[in-house]
PDB file of C-alpha atoms and ligand atoms in Angstrom:
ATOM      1  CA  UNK M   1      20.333  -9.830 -21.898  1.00 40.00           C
ATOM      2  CA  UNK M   2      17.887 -12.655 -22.028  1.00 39.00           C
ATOM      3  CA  UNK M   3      19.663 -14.611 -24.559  1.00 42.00           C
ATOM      4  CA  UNK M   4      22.577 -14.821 -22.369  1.00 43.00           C
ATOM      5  CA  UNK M   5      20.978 -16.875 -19.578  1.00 44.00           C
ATOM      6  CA  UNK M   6      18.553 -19.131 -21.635  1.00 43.00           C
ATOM      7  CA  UNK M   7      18.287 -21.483 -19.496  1.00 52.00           C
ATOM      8  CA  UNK M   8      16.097 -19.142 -17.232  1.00 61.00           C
ATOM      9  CA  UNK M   9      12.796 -19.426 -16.135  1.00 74.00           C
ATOM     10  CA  UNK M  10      10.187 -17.728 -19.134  1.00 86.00           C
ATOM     11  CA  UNK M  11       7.854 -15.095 -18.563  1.00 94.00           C
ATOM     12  CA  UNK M  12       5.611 -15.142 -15.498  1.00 96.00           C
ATOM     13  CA  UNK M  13       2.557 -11.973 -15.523  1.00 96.00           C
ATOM     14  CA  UNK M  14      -0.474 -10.745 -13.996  1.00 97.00           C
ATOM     15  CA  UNK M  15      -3.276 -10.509 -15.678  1.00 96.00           C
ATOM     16  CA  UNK M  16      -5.799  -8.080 -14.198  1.00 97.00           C
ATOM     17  CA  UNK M  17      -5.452  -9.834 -10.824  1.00 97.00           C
ATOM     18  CA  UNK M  18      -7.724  -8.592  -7.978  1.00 97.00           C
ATOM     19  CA  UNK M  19      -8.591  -9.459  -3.828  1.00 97.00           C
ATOM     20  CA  UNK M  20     -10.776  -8.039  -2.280  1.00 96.00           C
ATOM     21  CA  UNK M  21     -11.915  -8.972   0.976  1.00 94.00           C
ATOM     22  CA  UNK M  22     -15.173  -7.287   3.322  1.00 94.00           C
ATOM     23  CA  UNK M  23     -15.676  -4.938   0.394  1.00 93.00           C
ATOM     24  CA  UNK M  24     -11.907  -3.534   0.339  1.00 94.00           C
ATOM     25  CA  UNK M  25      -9.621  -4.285  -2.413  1.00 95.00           C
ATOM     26  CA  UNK M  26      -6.446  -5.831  -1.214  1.00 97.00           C
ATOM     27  CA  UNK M  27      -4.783  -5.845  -4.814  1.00 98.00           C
ATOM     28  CA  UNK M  28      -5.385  -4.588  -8.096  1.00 98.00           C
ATOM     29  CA  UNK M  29      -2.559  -5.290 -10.633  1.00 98.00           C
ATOM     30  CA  UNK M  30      -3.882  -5.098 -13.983  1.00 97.00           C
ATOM     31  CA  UNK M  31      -0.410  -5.913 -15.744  1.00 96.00           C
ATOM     32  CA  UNK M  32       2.893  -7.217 -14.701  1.00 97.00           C
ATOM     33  CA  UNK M  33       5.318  -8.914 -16.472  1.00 97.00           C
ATOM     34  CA  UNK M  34       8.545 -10.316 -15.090  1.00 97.00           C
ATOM     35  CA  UNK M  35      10.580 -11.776 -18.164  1.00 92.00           C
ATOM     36  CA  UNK M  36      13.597  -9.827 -17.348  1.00 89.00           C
ATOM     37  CA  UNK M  37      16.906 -11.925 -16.259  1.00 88.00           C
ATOM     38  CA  UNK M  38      15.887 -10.279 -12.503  1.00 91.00           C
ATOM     39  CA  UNK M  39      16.593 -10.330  -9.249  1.00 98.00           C
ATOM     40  CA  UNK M  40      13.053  -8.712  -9.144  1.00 98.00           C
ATOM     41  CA  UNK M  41      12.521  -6.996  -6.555  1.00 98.00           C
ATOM     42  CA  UNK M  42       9.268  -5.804  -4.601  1.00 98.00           C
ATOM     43  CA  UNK M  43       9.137  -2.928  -2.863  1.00 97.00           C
ATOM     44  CA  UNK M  44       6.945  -0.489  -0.663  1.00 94.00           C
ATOM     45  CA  UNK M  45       5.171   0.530   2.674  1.00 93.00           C
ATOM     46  CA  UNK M  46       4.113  -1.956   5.056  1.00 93.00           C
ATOM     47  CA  UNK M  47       0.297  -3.019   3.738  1.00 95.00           C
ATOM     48  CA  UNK M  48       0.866  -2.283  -0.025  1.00 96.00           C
ATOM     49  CA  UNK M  49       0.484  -5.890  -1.072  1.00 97.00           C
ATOM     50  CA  UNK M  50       3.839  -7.298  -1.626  1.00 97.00           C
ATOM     51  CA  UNK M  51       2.805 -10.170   0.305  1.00 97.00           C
ATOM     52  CA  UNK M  52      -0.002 -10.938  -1.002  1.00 98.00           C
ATOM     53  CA  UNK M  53       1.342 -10.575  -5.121  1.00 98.00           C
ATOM     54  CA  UNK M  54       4.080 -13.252  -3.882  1.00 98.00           C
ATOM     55  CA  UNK M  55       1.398 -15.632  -2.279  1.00 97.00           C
ATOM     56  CA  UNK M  56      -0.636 -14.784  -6.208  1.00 98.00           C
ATOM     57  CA  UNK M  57       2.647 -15.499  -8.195  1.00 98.00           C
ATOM     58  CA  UNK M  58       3.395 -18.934  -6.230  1.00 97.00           C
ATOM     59  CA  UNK M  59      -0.234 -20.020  -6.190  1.00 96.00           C
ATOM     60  CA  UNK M  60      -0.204 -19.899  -2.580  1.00 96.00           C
ATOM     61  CA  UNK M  61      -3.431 -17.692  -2.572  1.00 95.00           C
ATOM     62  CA  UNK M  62      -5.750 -17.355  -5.791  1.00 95.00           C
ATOM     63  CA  UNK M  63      -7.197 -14.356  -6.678  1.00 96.00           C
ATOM     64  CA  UNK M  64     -10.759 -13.515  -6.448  1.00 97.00           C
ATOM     65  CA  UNK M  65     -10.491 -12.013 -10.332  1.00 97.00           C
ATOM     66  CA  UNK M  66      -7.390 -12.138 -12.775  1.00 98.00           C
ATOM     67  CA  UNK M  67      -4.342 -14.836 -13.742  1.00 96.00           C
ATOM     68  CA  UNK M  68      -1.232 -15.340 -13.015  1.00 97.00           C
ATOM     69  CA  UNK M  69       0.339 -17.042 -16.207  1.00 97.00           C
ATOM     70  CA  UNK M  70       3.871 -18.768 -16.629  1.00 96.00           C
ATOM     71  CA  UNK M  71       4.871 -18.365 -20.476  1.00 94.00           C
ATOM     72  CA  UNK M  72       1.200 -17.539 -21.513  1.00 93.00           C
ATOM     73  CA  UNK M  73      -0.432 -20.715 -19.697  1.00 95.00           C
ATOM     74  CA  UNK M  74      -2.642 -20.019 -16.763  1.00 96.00           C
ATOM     75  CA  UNK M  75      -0.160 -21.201 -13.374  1.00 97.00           C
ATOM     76  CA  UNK M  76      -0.414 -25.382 -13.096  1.00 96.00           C
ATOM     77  CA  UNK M  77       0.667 -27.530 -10.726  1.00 96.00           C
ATOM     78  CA  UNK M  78       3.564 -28.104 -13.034  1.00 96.00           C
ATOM     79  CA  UNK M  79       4.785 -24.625 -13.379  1.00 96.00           C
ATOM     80  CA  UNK M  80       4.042 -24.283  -9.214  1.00 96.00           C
ATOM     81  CA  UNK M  81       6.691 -27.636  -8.650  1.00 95.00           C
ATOM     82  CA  UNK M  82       9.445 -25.560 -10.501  1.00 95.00           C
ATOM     83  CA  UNK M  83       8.873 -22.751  -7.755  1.00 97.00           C
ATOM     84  CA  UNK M  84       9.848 -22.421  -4.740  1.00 97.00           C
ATOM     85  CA  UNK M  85       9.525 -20.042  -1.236  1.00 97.00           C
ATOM     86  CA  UNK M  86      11.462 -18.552   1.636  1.00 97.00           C
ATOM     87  CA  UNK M  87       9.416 -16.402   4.426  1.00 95.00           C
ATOM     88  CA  UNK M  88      10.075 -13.690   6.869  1.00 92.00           C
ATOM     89  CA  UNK M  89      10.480 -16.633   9.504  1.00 92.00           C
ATOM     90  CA  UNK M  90      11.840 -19.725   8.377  1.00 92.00           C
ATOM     91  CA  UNK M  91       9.805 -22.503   9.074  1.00 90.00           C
ATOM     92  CA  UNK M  92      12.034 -25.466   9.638  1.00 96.00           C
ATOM     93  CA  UNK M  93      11.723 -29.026  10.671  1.00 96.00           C
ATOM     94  CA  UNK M  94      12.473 -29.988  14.186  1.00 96.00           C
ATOM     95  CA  UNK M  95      15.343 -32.183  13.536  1.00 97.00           C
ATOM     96  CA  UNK M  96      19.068 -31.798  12.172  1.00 98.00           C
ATOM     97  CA  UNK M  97      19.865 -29.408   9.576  1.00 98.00           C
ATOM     98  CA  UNK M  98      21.087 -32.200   7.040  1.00 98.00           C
ATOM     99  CA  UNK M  99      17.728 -33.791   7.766  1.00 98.00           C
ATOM    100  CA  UNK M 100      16.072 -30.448   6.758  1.00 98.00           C
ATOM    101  CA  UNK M 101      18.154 -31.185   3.448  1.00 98.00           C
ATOM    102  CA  UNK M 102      17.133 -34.486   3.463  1.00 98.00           C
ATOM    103  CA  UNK M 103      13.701 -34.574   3.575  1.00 96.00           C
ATOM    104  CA  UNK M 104      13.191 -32.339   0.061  1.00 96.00           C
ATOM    105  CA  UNK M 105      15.868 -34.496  -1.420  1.00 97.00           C
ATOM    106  CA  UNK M 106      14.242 -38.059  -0.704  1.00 97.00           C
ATOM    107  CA  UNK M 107      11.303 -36.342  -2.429  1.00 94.00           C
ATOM    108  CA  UNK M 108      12.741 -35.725  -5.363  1.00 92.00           C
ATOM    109  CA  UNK M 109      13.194 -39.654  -5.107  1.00 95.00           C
ATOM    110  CA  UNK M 110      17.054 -39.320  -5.312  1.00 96.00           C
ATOM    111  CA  UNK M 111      19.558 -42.283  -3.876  1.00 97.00           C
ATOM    112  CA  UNK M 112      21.040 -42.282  -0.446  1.00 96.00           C
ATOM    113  CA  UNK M 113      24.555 -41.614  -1.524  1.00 97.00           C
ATOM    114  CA  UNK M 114      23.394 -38.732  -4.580  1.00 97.00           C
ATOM    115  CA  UNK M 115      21.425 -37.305  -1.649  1.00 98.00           C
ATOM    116  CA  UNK M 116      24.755 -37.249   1.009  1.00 97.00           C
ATOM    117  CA  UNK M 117      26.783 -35.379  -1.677  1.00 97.00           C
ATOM    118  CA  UNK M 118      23.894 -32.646  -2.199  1.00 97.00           C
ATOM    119  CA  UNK M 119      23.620 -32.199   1.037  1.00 98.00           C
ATOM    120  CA  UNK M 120      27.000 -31.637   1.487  1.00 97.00           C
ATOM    121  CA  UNK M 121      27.153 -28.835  -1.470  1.00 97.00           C
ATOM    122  CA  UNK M 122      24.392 -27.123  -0.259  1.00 98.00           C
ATOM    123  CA  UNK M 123      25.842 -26.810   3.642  1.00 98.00           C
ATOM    124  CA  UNK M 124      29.330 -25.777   1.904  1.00 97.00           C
ATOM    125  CA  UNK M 125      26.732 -23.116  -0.224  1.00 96.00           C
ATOM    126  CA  UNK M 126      25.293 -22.078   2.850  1.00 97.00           C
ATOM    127  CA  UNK M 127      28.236 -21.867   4.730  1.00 96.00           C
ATOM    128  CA  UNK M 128      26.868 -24.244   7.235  1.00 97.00           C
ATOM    129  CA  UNK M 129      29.454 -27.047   6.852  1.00 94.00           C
ATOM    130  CA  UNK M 130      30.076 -28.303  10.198  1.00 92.00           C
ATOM    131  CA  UNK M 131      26.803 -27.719  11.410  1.00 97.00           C
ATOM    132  CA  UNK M 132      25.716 -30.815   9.600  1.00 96.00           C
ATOM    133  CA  UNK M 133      24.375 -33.393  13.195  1.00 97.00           C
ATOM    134  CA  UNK M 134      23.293 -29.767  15.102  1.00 98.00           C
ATOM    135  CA  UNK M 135      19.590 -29.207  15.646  1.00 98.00           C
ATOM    136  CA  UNK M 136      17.743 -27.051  13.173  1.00 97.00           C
ATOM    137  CA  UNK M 137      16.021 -25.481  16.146  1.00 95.00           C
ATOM    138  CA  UNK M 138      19.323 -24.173  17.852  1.00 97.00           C
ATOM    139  CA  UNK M 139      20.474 -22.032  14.736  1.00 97.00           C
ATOM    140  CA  UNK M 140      21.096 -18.601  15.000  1.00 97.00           C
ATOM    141  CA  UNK M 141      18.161 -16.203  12.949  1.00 96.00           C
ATOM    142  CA  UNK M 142      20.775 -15.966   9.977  1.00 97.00           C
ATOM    143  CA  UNK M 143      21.567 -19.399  10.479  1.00 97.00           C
ATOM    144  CA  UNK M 144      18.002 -20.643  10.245  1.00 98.00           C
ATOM    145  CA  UNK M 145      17.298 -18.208   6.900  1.00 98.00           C
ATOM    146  CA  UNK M 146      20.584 -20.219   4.974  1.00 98.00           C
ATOM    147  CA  UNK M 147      19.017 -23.194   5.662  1.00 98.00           C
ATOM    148  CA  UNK M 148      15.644 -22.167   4.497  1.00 98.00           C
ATOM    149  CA  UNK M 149      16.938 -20.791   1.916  1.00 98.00           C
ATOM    150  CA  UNK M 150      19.150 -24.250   0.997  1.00 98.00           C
ATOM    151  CA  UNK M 151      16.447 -25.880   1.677  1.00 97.00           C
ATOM    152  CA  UNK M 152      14.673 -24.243  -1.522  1.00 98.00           C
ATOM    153  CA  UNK M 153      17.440 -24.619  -3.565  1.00 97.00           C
ATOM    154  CA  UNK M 154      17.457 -28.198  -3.161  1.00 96.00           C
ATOM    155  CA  UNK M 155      14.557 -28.298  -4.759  1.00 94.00           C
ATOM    156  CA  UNK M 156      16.201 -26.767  -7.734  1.00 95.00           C
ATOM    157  CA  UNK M 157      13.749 -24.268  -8.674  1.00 96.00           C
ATOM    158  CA  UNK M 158      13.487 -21.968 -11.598  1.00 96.00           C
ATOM    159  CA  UNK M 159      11.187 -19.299  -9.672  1.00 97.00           C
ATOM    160  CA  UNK M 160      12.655 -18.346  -6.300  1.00 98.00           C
ATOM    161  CA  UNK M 161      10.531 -16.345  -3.946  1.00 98.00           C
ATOM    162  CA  UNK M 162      11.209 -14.843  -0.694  1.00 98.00           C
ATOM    163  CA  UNK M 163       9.343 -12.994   1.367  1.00 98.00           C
ATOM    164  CA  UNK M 164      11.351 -10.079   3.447  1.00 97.00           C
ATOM    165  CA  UNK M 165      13.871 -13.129   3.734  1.00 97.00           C
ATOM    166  CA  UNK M 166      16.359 -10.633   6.095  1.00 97.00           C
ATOM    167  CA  UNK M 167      14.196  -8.394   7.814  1.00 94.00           C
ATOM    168  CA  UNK M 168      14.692  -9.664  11.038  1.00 92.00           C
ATOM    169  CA  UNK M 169      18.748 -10.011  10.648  1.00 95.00           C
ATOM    170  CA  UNK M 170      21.508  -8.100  11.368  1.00 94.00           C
ATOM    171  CA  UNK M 171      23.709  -6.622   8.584  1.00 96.00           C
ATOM    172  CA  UNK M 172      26.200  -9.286   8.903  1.00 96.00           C
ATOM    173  CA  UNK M 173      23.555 -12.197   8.446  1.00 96.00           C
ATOM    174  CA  UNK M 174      22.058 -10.011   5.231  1.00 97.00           C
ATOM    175  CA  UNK M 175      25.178  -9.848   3.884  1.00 97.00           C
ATOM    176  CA  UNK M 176      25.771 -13.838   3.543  1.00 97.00           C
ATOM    177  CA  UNK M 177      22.201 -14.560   2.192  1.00 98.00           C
ATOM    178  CA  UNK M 178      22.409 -11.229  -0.078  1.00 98.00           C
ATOM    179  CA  UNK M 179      25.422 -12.912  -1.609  1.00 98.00           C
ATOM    180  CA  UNK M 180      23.533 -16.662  -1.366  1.00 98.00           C
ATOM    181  CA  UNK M 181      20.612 -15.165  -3.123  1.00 98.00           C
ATOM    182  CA  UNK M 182      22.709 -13.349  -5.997  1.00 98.00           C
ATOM    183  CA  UNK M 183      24.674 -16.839  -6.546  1.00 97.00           C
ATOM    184  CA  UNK M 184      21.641 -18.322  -6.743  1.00 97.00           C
ATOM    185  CA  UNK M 185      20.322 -15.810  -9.333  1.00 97.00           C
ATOM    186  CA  UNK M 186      23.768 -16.044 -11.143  1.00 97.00           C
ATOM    187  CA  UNK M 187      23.394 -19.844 -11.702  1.00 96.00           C
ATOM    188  CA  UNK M 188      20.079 -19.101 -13.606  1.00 95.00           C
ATOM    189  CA  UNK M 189      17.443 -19.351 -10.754  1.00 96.00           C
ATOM    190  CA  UNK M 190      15.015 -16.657 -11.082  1.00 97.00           C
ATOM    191  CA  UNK M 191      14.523 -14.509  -8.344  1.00 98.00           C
ATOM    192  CA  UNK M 192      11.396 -12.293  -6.834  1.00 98.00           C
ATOM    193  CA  UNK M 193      12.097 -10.927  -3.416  1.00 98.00           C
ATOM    194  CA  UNK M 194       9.984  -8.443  -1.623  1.00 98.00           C
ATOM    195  CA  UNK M 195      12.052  -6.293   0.692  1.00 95.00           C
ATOM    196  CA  UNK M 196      11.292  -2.889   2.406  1.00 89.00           C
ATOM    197  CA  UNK M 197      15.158  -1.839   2.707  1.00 91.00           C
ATOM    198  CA  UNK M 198      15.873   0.364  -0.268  1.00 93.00           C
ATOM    199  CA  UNK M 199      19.596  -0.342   0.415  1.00 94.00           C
ATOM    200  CA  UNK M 200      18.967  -4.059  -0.090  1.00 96.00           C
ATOM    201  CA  UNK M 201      16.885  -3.617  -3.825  1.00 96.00           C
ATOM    202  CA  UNK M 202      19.952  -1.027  -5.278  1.00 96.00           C
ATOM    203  CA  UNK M 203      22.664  -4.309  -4.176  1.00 97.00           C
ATOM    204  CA  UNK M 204      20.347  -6.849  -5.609  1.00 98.00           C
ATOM    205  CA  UNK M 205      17.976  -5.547  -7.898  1.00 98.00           C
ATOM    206  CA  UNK M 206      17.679  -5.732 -11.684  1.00 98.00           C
ATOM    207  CA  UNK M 207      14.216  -4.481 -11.741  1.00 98.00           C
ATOM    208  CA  UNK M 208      12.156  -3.197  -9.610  1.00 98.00           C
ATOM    209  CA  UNK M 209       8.140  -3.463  -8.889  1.00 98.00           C
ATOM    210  CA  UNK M 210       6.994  -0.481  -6.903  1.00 97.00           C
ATOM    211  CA  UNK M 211       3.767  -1.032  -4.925  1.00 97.00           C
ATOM    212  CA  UNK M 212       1.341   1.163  -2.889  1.00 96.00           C
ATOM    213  CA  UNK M 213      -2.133   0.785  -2.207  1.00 96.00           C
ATOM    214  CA  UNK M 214      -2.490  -2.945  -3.882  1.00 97.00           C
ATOM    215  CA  UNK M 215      -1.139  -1.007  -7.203  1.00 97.00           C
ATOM    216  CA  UNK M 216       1.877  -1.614  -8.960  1.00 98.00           C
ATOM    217  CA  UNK M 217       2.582   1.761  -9.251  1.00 97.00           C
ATOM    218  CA  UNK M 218       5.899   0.974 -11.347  1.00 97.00           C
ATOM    219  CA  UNK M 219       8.289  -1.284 -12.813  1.00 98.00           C
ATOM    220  CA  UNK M 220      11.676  -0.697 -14.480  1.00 97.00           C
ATOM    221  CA  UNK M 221      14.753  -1.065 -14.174  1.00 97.00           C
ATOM    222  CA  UNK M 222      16.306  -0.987 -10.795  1.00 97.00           C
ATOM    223  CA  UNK M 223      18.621   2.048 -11.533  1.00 96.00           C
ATOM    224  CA  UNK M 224      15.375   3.836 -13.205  1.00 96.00           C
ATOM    225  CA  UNK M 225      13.633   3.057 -10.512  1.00 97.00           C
ATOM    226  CA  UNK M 226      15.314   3.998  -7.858  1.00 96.00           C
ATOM    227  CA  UNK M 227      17.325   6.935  -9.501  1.00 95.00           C
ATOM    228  CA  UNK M 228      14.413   8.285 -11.689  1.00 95.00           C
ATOM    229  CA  UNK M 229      10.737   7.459 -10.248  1.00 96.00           C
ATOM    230  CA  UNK M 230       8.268   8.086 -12.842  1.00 95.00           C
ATOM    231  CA  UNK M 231       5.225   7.791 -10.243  1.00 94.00           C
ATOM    232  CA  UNK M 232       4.934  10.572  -7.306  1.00 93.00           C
ATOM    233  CA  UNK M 233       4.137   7.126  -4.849  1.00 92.00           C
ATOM    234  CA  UNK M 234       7.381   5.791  -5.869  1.00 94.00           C
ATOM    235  CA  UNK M 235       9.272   9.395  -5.244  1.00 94.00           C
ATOM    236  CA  UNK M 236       7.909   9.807  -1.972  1.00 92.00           C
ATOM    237  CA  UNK M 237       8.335   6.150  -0.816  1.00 93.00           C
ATOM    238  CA  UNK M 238      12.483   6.893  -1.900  1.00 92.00           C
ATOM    239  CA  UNK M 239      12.561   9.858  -0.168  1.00 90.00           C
ATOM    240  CA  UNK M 240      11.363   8.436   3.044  1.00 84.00           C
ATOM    241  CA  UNK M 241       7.946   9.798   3.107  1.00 53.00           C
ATOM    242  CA  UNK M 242       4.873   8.756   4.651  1.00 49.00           C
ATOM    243  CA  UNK M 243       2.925   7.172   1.725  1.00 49.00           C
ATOM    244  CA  UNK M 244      -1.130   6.931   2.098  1.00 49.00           C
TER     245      UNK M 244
HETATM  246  N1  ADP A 301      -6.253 -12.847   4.720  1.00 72.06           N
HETATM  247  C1  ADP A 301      -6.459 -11.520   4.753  1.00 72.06           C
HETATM  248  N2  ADP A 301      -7.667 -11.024   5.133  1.00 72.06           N
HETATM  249  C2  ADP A 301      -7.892  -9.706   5.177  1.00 72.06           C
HETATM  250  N3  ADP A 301      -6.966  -8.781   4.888  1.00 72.06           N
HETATM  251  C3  ADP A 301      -5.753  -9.201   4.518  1.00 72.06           C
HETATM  252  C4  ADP A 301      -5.429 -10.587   4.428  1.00 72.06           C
HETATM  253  N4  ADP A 301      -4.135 -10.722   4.043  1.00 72.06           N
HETATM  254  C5  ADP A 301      -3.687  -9.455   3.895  1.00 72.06           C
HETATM  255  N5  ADP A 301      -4.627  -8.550   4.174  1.00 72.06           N
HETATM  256  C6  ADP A 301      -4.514  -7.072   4.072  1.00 72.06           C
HETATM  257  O1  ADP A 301      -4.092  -6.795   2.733  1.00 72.06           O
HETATM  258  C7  ADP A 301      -3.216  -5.692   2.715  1.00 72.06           C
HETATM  259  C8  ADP A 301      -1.915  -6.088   2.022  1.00 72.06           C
HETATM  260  O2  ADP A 301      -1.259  -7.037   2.830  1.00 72.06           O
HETATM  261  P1  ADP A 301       0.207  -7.567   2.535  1.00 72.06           P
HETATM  262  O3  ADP A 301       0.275  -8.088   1.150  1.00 72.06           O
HETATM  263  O4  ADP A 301       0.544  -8.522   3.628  1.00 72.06           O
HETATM  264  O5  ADP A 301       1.074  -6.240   2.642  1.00 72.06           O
HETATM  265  P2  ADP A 301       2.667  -6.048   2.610  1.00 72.06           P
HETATM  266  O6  ADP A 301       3.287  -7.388   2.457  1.00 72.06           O
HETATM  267  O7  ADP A 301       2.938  -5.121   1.468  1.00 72.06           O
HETATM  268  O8  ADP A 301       3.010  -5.386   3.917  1.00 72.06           O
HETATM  269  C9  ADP A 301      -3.039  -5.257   4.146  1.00 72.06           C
HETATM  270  O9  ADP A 301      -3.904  -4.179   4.388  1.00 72.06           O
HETATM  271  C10 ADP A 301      -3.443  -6.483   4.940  1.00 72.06           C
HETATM  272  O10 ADP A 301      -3.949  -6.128   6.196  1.00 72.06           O
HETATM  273 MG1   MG A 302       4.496  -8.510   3.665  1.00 72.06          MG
END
């Protein structure tokens, strides 16, 4: 599979990477490996440490023991530029949505008229064309996500995060970033989304990383996963049980 998209992102793992914070341990992943073609994505209850592995895997937080390594080298500040993040809530400037666009794109240093064409690709992407002079602030919820998520694309990234990207949408607005996120994925981007809708990781997922506890308590394939749990955490979690 991976020799069909080699223009994807390498391998990014966990090595033995640990928080722990007043005594407690937040997260304890002793192995992970993403290298598949992906979408990856995270699931499990609320508090298992999705959150917190994204914040590890983008450098956002580092851990108190362990590594996160891209292609064997310890995460840089090079590898970190070639990712980028979408939260829960987007966080988006106060001014027009093309000047949301904008702003990443005059930091990648490109000219005034390459940036005016990108910008217009990305609305068209986003299906925001026409909303190009509006404030960023008066977007609807789903709205505001597309642009986010544009917003990250324009950076051209090979790592994609998001964080629970939909959670606070309606099926309507998950549907259009669902299929924004899968394009995205299709063109080569790698993506790592945590979600806690089950629905959501069986119409995106390639693989799966189960979590409870601060444990990866498994990783396979999406249709393994979710079909076949190896781990009783994982089989309860599917079946809608309480999970301690
Ligand atoms: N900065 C922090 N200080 C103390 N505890 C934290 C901090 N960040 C997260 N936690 C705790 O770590 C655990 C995992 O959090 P998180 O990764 O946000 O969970 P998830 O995203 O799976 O819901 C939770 O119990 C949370 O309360
Ligand atoms: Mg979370």
């Amino acid at each position: 599979m991976r020799d069909l998209v080699p223009d994807r992102a390498g391998c990014l793992s966990v090595d033995g990477v640990g928080i722990t914070r007043k005594g407690k341990a937040l997260l304890d992943v002793s192995r992970l490996s993403l290298d598949g073609p992906g979408p990856t994505l995270i699931l499990g209850p609320n508090g298992a440490g999705k959150s917190l592995l994204l914040r590890c895997l983008h450098g956002l937080i580092v851990p108190d023991q362990g590594q996160v390594r891209q292609d064997g080298a310890i995460l840089n500040a090079e590898h970190k530029a070639r990712q980028a993040m979408v939260f829960q809530q987007p966080v988006l400037l106060r001014r027009s949505v093309a000047a949301n666009l904008d702003f990443v794109l005059k930091r990648q240093g490109l000219p005034r008229a390459t940036r005016k064409i990108r910008i217009e690709e990305l609305l068209a992407e986003g299906g925001l064309d026409g909303k190009t002079r509006q404030s960023a602030r008066s977007l609807s919820g789903g709205e505001a996500q597309r642009l986010a998520i544009l917003r990250a694309l324009a950076l051209e990234p090979e790592t994609l995060f998001l964080d629970e990207p939909t959670s606070a949408l309606d099926p309507s607005a998950t549907q259009m970033i669902e299929r924004m996120i899968l394009r995205a994925s299709t063109r080569g981007v790698r993506i790592v989304m945590v979600t806690h809708d089950i629905g959501q990781a069986r119409r995106l997922a390639a693989d799966i990383v189960m979590m409870q506890g601060g444990h990866v308590v498994e990783h396979g394939a999406a249709k393994q996963v979710l079909d076949a749990p190896e781990s009783d955490a994982a089989r309860r979690y599917l079946a809608g049980g309480l999970v301690t």
